[in-house]
mmCIF file of C-alpha atoms and ligand atoms in Angstrom:
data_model
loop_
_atom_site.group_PDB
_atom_site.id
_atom_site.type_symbol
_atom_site.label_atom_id
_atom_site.label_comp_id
_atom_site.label_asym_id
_atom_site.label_seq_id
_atom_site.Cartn_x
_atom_site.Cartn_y
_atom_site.Cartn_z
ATOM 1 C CA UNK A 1 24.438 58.972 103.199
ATOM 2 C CA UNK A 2 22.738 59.377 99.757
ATOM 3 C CA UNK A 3 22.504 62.921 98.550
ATOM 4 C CA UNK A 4 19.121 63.739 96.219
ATOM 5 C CA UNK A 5 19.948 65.921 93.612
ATOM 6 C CA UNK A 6 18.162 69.545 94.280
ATOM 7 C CA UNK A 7 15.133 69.398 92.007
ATOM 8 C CA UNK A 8 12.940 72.017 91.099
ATOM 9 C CA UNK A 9 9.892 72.518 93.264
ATOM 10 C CA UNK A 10 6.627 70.524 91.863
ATOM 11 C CA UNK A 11 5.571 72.842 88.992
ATOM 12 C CA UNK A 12 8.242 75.624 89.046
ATOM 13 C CA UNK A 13 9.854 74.440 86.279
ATOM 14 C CA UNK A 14 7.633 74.530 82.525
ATOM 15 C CA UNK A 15 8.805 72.571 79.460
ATOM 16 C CA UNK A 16 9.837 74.734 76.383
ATOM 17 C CA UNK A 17 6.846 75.011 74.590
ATOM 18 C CA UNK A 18 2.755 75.350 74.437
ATOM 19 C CA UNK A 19 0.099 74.761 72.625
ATOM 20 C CA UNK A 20 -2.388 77.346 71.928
ATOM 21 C CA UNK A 21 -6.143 77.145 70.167
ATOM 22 C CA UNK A 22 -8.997 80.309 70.553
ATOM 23 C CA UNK A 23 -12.309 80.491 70.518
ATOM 24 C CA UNK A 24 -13.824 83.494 68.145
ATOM 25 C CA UNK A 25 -17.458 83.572 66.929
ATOM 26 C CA UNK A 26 -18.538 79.961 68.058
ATOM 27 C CA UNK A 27 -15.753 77.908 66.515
ATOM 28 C CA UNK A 28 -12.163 76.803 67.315
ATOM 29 C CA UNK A 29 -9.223 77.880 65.556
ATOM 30 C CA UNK A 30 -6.637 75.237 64.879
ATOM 31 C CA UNK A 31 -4.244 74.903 67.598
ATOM 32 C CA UNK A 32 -0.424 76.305 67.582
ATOM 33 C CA UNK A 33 3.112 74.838 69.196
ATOM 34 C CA UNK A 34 5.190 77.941 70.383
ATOM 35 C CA UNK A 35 7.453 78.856 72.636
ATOM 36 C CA UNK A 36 6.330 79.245 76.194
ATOM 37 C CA UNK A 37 5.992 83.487 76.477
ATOM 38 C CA UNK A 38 3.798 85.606 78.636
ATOM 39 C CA UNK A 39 0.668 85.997 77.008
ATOM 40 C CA UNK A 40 -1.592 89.663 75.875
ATOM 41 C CA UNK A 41 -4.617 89.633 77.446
ATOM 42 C CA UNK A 42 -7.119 92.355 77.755
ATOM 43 C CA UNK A 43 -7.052 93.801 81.178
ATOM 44 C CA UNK A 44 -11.184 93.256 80.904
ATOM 45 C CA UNK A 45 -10.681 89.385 80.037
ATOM 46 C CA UNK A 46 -14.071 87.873 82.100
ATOM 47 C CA UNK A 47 -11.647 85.723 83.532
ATOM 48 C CA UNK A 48 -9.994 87.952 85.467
ATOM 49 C CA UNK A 49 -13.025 89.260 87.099
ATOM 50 C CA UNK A 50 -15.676 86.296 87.047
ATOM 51 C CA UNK A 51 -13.045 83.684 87.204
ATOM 52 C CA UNK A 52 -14.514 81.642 84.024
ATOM 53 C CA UNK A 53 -10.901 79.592 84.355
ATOM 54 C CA UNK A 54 -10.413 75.851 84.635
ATOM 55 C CA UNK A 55 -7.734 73.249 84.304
ATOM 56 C CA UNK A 56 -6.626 69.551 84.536
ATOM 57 C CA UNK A 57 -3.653 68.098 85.556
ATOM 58 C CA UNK A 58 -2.168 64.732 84.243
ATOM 59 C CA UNK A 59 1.176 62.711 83.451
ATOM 60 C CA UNK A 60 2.602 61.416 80.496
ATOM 61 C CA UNK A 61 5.715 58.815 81.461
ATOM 62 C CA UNK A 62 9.249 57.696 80.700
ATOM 63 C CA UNK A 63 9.213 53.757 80.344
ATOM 64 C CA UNK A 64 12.606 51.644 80.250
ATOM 65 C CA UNK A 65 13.335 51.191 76.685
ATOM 66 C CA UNK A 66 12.453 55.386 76.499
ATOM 67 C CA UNK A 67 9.237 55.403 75.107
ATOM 68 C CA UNK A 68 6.282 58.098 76.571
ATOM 69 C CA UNK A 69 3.505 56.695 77.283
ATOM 70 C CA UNK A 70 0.296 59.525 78.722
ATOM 71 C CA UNK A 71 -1.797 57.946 81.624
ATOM 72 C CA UNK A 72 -5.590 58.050 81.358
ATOM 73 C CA UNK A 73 -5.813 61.673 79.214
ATOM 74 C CA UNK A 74 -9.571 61.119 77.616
ATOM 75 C CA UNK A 75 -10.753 61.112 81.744
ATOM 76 C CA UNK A 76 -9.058 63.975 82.266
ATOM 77 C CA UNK A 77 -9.907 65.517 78.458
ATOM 78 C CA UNK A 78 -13.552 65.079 79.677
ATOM 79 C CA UNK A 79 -13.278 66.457 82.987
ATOM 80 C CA UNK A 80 -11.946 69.435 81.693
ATOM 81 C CA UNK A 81 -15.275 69.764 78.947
ATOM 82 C CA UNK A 82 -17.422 68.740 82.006
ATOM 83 C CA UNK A 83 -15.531 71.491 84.255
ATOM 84 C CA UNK A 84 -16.234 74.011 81.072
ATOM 85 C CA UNK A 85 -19.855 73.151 80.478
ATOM 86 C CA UNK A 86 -20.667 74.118 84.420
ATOM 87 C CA UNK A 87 -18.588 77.469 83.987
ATOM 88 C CA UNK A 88 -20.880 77.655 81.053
ATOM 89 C CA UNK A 89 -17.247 78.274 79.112
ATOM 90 C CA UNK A 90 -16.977 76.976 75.615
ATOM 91 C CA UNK A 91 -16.149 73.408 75.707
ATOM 92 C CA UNK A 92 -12.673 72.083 73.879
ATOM 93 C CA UNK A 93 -13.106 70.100 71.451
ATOM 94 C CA UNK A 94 -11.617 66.284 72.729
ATOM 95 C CA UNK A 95 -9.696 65.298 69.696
ATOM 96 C CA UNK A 96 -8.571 68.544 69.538
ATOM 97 C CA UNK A 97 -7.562 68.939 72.789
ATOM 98 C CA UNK A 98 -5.944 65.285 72.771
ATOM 99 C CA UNK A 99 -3.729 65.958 69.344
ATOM 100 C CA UNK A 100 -2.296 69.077 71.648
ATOM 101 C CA UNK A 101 -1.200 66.837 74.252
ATOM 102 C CA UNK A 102 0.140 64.877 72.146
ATOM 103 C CA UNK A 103 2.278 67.544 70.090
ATOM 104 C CA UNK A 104 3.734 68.846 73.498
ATOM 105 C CA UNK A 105 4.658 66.178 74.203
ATOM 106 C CA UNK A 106 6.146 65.480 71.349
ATOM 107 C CA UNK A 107 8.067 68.636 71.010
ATOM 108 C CA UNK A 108 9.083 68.398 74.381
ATOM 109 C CA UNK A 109 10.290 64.753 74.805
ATOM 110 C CA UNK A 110 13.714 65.703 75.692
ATOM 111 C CA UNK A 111 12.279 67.139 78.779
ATOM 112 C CA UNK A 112 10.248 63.915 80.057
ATOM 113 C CA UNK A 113 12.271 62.593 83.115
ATOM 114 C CA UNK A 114 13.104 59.454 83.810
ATOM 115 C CA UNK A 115 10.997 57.682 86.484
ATOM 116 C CA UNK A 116 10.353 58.314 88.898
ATOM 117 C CA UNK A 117 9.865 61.178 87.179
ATOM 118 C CA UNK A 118 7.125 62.243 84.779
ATOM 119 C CA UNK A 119 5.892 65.227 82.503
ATOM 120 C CA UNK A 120 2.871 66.900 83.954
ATOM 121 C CA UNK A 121 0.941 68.129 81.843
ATOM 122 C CA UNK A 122 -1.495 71.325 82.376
ATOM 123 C CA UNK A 123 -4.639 72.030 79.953
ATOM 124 C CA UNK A 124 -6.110 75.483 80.624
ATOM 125 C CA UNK A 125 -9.399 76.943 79.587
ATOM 126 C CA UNK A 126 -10.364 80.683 80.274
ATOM 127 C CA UNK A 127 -12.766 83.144 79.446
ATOM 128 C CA UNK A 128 -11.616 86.244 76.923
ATOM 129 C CA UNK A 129 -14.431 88.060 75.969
ATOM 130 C CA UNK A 130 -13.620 91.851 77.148
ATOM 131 C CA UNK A 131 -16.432 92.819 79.267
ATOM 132 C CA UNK A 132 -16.263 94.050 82.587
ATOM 133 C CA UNK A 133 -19.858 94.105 83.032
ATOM 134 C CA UNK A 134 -20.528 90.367 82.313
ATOM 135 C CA UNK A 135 -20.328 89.227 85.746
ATOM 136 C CA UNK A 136 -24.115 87.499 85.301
ATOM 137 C CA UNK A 137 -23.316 86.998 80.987
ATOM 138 C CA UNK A 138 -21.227 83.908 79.968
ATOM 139 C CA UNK A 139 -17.178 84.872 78.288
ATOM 140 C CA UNK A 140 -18.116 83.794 74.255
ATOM 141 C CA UNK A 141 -14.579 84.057 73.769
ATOM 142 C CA UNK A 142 -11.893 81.719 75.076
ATOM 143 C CA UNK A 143 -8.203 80.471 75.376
ATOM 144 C CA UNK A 144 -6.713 76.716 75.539
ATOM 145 C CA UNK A 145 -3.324 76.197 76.278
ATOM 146 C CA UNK A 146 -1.341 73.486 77.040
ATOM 147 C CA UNK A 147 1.725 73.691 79.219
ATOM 148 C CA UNK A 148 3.990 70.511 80.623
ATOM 149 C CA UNK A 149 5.995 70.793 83.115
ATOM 150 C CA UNK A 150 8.697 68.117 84.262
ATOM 151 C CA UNK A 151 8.063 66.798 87.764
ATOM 152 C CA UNK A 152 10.220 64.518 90.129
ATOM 153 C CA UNK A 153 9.017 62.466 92.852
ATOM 154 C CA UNK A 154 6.795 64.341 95.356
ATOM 155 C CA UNK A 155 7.895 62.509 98.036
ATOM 156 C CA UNK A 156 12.222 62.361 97.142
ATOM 157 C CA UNK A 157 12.693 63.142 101.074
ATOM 158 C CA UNK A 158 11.076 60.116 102.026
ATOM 159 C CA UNK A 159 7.661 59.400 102.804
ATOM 160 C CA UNK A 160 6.243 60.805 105.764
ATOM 161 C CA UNK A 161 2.579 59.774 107.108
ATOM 162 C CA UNK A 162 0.594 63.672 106.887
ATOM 163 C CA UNK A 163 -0.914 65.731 109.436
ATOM 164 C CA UNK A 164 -4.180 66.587 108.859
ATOM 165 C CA UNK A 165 -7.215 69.086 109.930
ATOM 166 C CA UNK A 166 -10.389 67.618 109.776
ATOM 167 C CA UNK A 167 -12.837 70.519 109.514
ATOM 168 C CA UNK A 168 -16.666 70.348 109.719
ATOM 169 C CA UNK A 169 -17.402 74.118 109.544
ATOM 170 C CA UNK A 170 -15.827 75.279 106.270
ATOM 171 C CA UNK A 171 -16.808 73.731 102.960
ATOM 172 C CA UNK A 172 -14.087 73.881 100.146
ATOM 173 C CA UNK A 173 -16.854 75.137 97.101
ATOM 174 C CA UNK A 174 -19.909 76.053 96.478
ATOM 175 C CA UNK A 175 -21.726 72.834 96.782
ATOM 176 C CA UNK A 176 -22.445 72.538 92.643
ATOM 177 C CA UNK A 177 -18.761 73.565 92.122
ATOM 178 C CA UNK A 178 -16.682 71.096 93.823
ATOM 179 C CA UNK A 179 -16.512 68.837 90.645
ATOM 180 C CA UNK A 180 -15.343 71.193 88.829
ATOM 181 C CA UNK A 181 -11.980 71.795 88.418
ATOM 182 C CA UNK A 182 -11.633 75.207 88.479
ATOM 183 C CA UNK A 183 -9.127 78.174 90.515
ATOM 184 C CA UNK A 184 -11.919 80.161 92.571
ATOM 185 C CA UNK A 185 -12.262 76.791 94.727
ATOM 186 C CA UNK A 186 -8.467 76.500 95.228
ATOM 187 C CA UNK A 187 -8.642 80.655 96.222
ATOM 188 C CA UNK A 188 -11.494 79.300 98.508
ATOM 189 C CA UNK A 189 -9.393 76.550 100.389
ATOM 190 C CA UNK A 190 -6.537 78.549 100.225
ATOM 191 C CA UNK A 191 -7.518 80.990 104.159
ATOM 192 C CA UNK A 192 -8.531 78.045 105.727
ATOM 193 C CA UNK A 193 -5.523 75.835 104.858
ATOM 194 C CA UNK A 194 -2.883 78.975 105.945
ATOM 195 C CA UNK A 195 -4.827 78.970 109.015
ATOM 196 C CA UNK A 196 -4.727 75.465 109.959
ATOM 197 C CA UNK A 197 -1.122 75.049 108.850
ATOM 198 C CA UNK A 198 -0.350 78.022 111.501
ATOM 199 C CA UNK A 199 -2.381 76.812 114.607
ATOM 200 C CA UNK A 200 -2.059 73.418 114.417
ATOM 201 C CA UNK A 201 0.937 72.519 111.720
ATOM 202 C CA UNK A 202 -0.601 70.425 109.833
ATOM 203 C CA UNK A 203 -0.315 69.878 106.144
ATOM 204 C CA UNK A 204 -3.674 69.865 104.595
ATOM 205 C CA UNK A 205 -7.634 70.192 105.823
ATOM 206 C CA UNK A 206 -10.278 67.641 105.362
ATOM 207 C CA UNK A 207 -13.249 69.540 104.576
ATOM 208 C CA UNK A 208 -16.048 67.767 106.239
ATOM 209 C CA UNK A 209 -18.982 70.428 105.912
ATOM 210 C CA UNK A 210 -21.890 69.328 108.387
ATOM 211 C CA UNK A 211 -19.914 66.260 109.629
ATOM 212 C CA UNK A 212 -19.748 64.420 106.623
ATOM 213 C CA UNK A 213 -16.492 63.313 105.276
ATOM 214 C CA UNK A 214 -15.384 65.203 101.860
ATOM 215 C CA UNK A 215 -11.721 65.943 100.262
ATOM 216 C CA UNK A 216 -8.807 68.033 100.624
ATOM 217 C CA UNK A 217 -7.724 71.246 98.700
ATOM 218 C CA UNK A 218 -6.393 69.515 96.435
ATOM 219 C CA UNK A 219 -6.627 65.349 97.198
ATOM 220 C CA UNK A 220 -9.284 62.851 97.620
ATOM 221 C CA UNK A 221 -9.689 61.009 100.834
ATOM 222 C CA UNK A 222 -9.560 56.734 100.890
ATOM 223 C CA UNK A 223 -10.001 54.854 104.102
ATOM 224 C CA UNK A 224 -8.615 50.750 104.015
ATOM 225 C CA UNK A 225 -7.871 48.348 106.250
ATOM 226 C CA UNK A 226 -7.153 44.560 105.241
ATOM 227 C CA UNK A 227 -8.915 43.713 101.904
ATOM 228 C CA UNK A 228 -10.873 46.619 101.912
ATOM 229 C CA UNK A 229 -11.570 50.443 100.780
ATOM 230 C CA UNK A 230 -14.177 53.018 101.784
ATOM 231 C CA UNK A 231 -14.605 56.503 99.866
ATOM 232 C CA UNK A 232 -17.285 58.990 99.324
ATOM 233 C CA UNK A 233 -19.737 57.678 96.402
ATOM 234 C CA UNK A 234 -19.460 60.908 93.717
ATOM 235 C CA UNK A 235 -21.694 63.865 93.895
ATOM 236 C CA UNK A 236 -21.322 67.130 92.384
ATOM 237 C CA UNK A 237 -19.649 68.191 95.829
ATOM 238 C CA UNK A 238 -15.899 67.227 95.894
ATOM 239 C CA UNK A 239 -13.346 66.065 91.990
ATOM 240 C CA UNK A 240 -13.871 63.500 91.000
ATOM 241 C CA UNK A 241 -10.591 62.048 90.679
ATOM 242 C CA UNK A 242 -9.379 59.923 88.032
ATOM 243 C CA UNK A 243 -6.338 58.200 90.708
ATOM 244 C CA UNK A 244 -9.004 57.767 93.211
ATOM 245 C CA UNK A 245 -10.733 55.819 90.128
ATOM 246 C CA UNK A 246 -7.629 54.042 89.304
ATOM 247 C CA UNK A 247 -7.255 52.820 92.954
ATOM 248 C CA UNK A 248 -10.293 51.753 93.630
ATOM 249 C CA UNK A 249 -9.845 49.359 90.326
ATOM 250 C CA UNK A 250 -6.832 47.933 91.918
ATOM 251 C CA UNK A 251 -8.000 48.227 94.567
ATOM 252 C CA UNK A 252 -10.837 45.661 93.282
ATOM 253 C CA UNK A 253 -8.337 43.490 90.923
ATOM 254 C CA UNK A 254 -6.274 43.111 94.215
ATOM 255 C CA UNK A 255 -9.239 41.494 95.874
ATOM 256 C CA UNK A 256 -10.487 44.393 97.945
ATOM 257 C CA UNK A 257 -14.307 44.805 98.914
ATOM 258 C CA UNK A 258 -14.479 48.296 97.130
ATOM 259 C CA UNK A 259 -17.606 50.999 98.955
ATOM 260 C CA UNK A 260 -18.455 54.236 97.819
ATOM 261 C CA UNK A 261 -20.941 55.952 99.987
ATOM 262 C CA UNK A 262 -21.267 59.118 102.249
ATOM 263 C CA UNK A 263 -19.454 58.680 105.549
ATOM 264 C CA UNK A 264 -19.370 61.361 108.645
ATOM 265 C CA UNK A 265 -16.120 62.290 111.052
ATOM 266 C CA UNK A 266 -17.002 59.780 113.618
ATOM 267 C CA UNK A 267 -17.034 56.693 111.431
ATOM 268 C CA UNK A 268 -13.925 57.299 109.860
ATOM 269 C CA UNK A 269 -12.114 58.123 113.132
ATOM 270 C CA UNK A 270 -12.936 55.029 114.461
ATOM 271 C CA UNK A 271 -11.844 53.345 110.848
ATOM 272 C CA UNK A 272 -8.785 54.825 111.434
ATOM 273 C CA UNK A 273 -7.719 53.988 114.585
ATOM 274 C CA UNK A 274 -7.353 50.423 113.219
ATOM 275 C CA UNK A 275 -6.829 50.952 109.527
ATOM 276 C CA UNK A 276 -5.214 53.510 107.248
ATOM 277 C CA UNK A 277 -6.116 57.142 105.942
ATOM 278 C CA UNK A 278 -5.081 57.962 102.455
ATOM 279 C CA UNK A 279 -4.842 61.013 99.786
ATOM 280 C CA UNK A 280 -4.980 59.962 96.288
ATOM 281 C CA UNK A 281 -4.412 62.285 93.206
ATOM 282 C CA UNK A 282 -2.157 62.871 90.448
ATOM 283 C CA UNK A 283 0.874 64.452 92.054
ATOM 284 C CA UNK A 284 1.559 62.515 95.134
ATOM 285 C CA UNK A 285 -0.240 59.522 93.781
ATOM 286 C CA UNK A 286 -1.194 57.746 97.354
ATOM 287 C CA UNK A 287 -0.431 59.773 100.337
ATOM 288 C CA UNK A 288 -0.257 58.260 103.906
ATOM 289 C CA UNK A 289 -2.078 59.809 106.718
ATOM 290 C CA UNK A 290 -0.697 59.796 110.240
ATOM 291 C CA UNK A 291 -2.673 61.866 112.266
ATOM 292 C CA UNK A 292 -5.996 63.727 111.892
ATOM 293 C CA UNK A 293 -6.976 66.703 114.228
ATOM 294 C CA UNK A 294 -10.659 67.201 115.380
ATOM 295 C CA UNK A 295 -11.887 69.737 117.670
ATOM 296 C CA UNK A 296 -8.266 70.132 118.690
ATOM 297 C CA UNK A 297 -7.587 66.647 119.612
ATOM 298 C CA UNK A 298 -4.858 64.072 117.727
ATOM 299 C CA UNK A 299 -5.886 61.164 116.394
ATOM 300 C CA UNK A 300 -3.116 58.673 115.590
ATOM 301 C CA UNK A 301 -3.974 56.815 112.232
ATOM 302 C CA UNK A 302 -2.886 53.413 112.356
ATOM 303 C CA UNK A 303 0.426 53.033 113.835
ATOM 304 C CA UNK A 304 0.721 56.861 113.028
ATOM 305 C CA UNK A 305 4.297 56.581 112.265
ATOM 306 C CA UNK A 306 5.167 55.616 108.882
ATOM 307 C CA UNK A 307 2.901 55.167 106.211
ATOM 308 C CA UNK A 308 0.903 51.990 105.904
ATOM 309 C CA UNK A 309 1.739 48.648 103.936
ATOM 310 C CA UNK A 310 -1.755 48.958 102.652
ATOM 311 C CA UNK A 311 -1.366 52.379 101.226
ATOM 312 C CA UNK A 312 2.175 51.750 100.480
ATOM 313 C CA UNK A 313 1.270 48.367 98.093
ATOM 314 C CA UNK A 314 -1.432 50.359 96.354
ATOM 315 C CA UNK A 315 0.780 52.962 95.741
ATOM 316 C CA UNK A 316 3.177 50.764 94.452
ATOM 317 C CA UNK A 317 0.990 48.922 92.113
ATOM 318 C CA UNK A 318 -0.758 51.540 90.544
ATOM 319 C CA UNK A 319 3.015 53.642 90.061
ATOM 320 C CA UNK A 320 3.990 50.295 88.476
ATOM 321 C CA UNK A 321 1.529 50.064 85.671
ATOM 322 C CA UNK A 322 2.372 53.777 84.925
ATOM 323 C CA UNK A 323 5.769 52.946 84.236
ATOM 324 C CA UNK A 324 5.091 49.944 82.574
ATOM 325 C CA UNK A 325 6.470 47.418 85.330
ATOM 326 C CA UNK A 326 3.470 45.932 84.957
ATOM 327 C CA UNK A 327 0.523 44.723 82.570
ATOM 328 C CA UNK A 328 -1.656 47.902 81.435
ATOM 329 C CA UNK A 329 -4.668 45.339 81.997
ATOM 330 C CA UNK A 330 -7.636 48.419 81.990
ATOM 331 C CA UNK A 331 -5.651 50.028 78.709
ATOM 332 C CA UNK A 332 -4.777 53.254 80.672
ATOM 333 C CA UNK A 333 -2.135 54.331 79.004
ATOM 334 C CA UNK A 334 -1.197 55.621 75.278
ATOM 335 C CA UNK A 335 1.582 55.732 73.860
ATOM 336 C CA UNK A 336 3.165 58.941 72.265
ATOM 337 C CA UNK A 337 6.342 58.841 71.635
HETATM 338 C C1 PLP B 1 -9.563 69.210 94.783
HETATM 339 C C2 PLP B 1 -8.925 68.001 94.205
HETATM 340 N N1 PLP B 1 -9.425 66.795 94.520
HETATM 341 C C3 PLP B 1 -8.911 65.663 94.019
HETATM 342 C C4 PLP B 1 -7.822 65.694 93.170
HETATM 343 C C5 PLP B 1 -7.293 64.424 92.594
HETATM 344 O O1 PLP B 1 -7.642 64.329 91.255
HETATM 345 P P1 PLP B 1 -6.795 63.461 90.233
HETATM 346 O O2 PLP B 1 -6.615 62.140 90.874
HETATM 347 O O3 PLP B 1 -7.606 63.396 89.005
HETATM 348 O O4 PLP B 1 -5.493 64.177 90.063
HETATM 349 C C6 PLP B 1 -7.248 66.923 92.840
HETATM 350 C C7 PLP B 1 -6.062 66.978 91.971
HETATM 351 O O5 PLP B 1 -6.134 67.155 90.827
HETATM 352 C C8 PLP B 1 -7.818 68.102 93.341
HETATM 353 O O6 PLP B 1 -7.301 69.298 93.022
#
């Protein structure tokens, strides 16, 4: 028997240093490296009561002859700035914003594993303006940071298909909020996952609000079967993720008849007793479905269990052009160090 080596949990561990910019009286100061220390913020930060906060998560990656390539960061740069705009936060500035990823990075190279590693890497925005009484008046003041963290492979114990709660009565966000990526709609996932995870063990819910099929807490939701791919067509309601756009153009290079459009519970149960169920994002990548729960009956996905060669060969391509096993054909990634 192979033993893994014990790895840090998936963002437990944070690389050595930050970089830090603020927002004063409409402009940005330049941006800082420092060490990574706890931070003074006023206990009336509007953050902390009318949770102006957002993020983005991304990867920067380890190739074979050692250099660090970052994967798709001006999608995720922009998604932040979109994120800020509807939080009505002051937006980062992108070259700004990219030159701090980059310096990160670069200060913390030493800490980018080897695949199948990678270096996550964690823009934050949030409001500072001290004000306790702002709850309907926009923060003018604001923090970016940039942390990294080094991640191993989400799935080291083997890949095993999920279990998963379809749910049509909760939604996940307000319905103008769910493309933005911001903590108060993790906080609002957060009861109904616990639940779900208690009564019926499963690991995540599909949040189908009024029957129609939408994401997970914290994944989008792909349905394929043999040469092709069905996902919900973007709307303000659900992230729009940049792997779920990175699949769906391999998907398409590979040959697959691509569709984005609304689709309800019962369509994609039937869909999935023949074909495959899949959650895409940046931290597991492509995730296998096994089994989805409605009204507390199992549905078996596919052959329900292992994880299917479909979602398996997507997977595998799209981890290969990370790592630069194969031809960068869409120029997704940039090279840093
Ligand atoms: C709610 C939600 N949906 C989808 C995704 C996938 O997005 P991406 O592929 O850009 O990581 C994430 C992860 O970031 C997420 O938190």
């Amino acid at each position: 028997m192979t033993s893994q080596p014990q790895r840090p949990a998936f963002g437990t561990l944070l690389a050595s240093h930050m970089a830090v910019a603020t927002y004063h009286n409409e402009q940005w100061s330049s941006s800082e490296l420092k060490p990574v220390a706890p931070l003074e913020i006023s206990p009336a930060a509007h953050a902390l009561h009318y949770a102006s906060t957002c993020f983005e998560g991304f990867k920067a990656f380890r190739h074979n002859d050692g250099s660090i390539h970052v994967f798709r960061m001006d999608r995720h740069i922009e998604r932040l700035r979109q994120s800020a705009r509807q939080l009505v936060l002051p937006q980062p500035d992108h070259l700004q914003l990219a030159d701090m990823v980059r310096a990160v990075i670069q200060r913390c190279r030493d800490a980018v594993p080897e695949a199948p590693g990678a270096l996550y890497l964690r823009p934050l925005l949030f409001g500072t303006t001290p004000n306790i009484g702002a709850a309907a008046t926009p923060s003018t003041e604001a923090t970016l940071i940039v942390l990294a963290s080094p991640v191993w492979d989400y799935f080291a114990g083997g890949m095993k298909p999920l279990r998963i709660l379809v749910d049509d009565v909760n939604t996940r966000s307000a319905a103008q909020m769910g493309m933005v990526k911001t903590g108060g709609n993790y906080a609002a996932a957060l009861g109904p996952t616990l639940a779900a995870r208690a009564k019926y063990q499963v690991d995540q819910v599909l949040f189908c609000p009024g029957g129609q099929v939408q994401e997970t807490g914290a994944a989008n939701f792909l349905l394929l079967r043999k040469d092709e791919l069905l996902t919900r067509s973007l709307d303000p309601s659900f992230l729009h993720g940049v792997t779920r756009d990175s699949l769906l153009h391999i998907g398409r290079d590979l040959g697959y008849a691509v569709t984005e459009r609304p689709f309800d519970v019962k369509e994609m149960l039937g869909w999935a007793r023949t074909g495959e169920a899949a959650l895409s994002g940046t931290a597991a990548v492509l995730a296998g479905v096994g089994t989805l729960i409605y009204n507390g009956e199992s549905f078996t996905v596919g052959g329900g269990q292992a994880v299917g060669p479909l979602t398996l060969a997507l997977r595998a391509q799209l981890i290969a052009v990370q790592r630069g096993e194969q031809p960068d054909r869409h120029g997704w990634l940039e090279r840093v160090v």
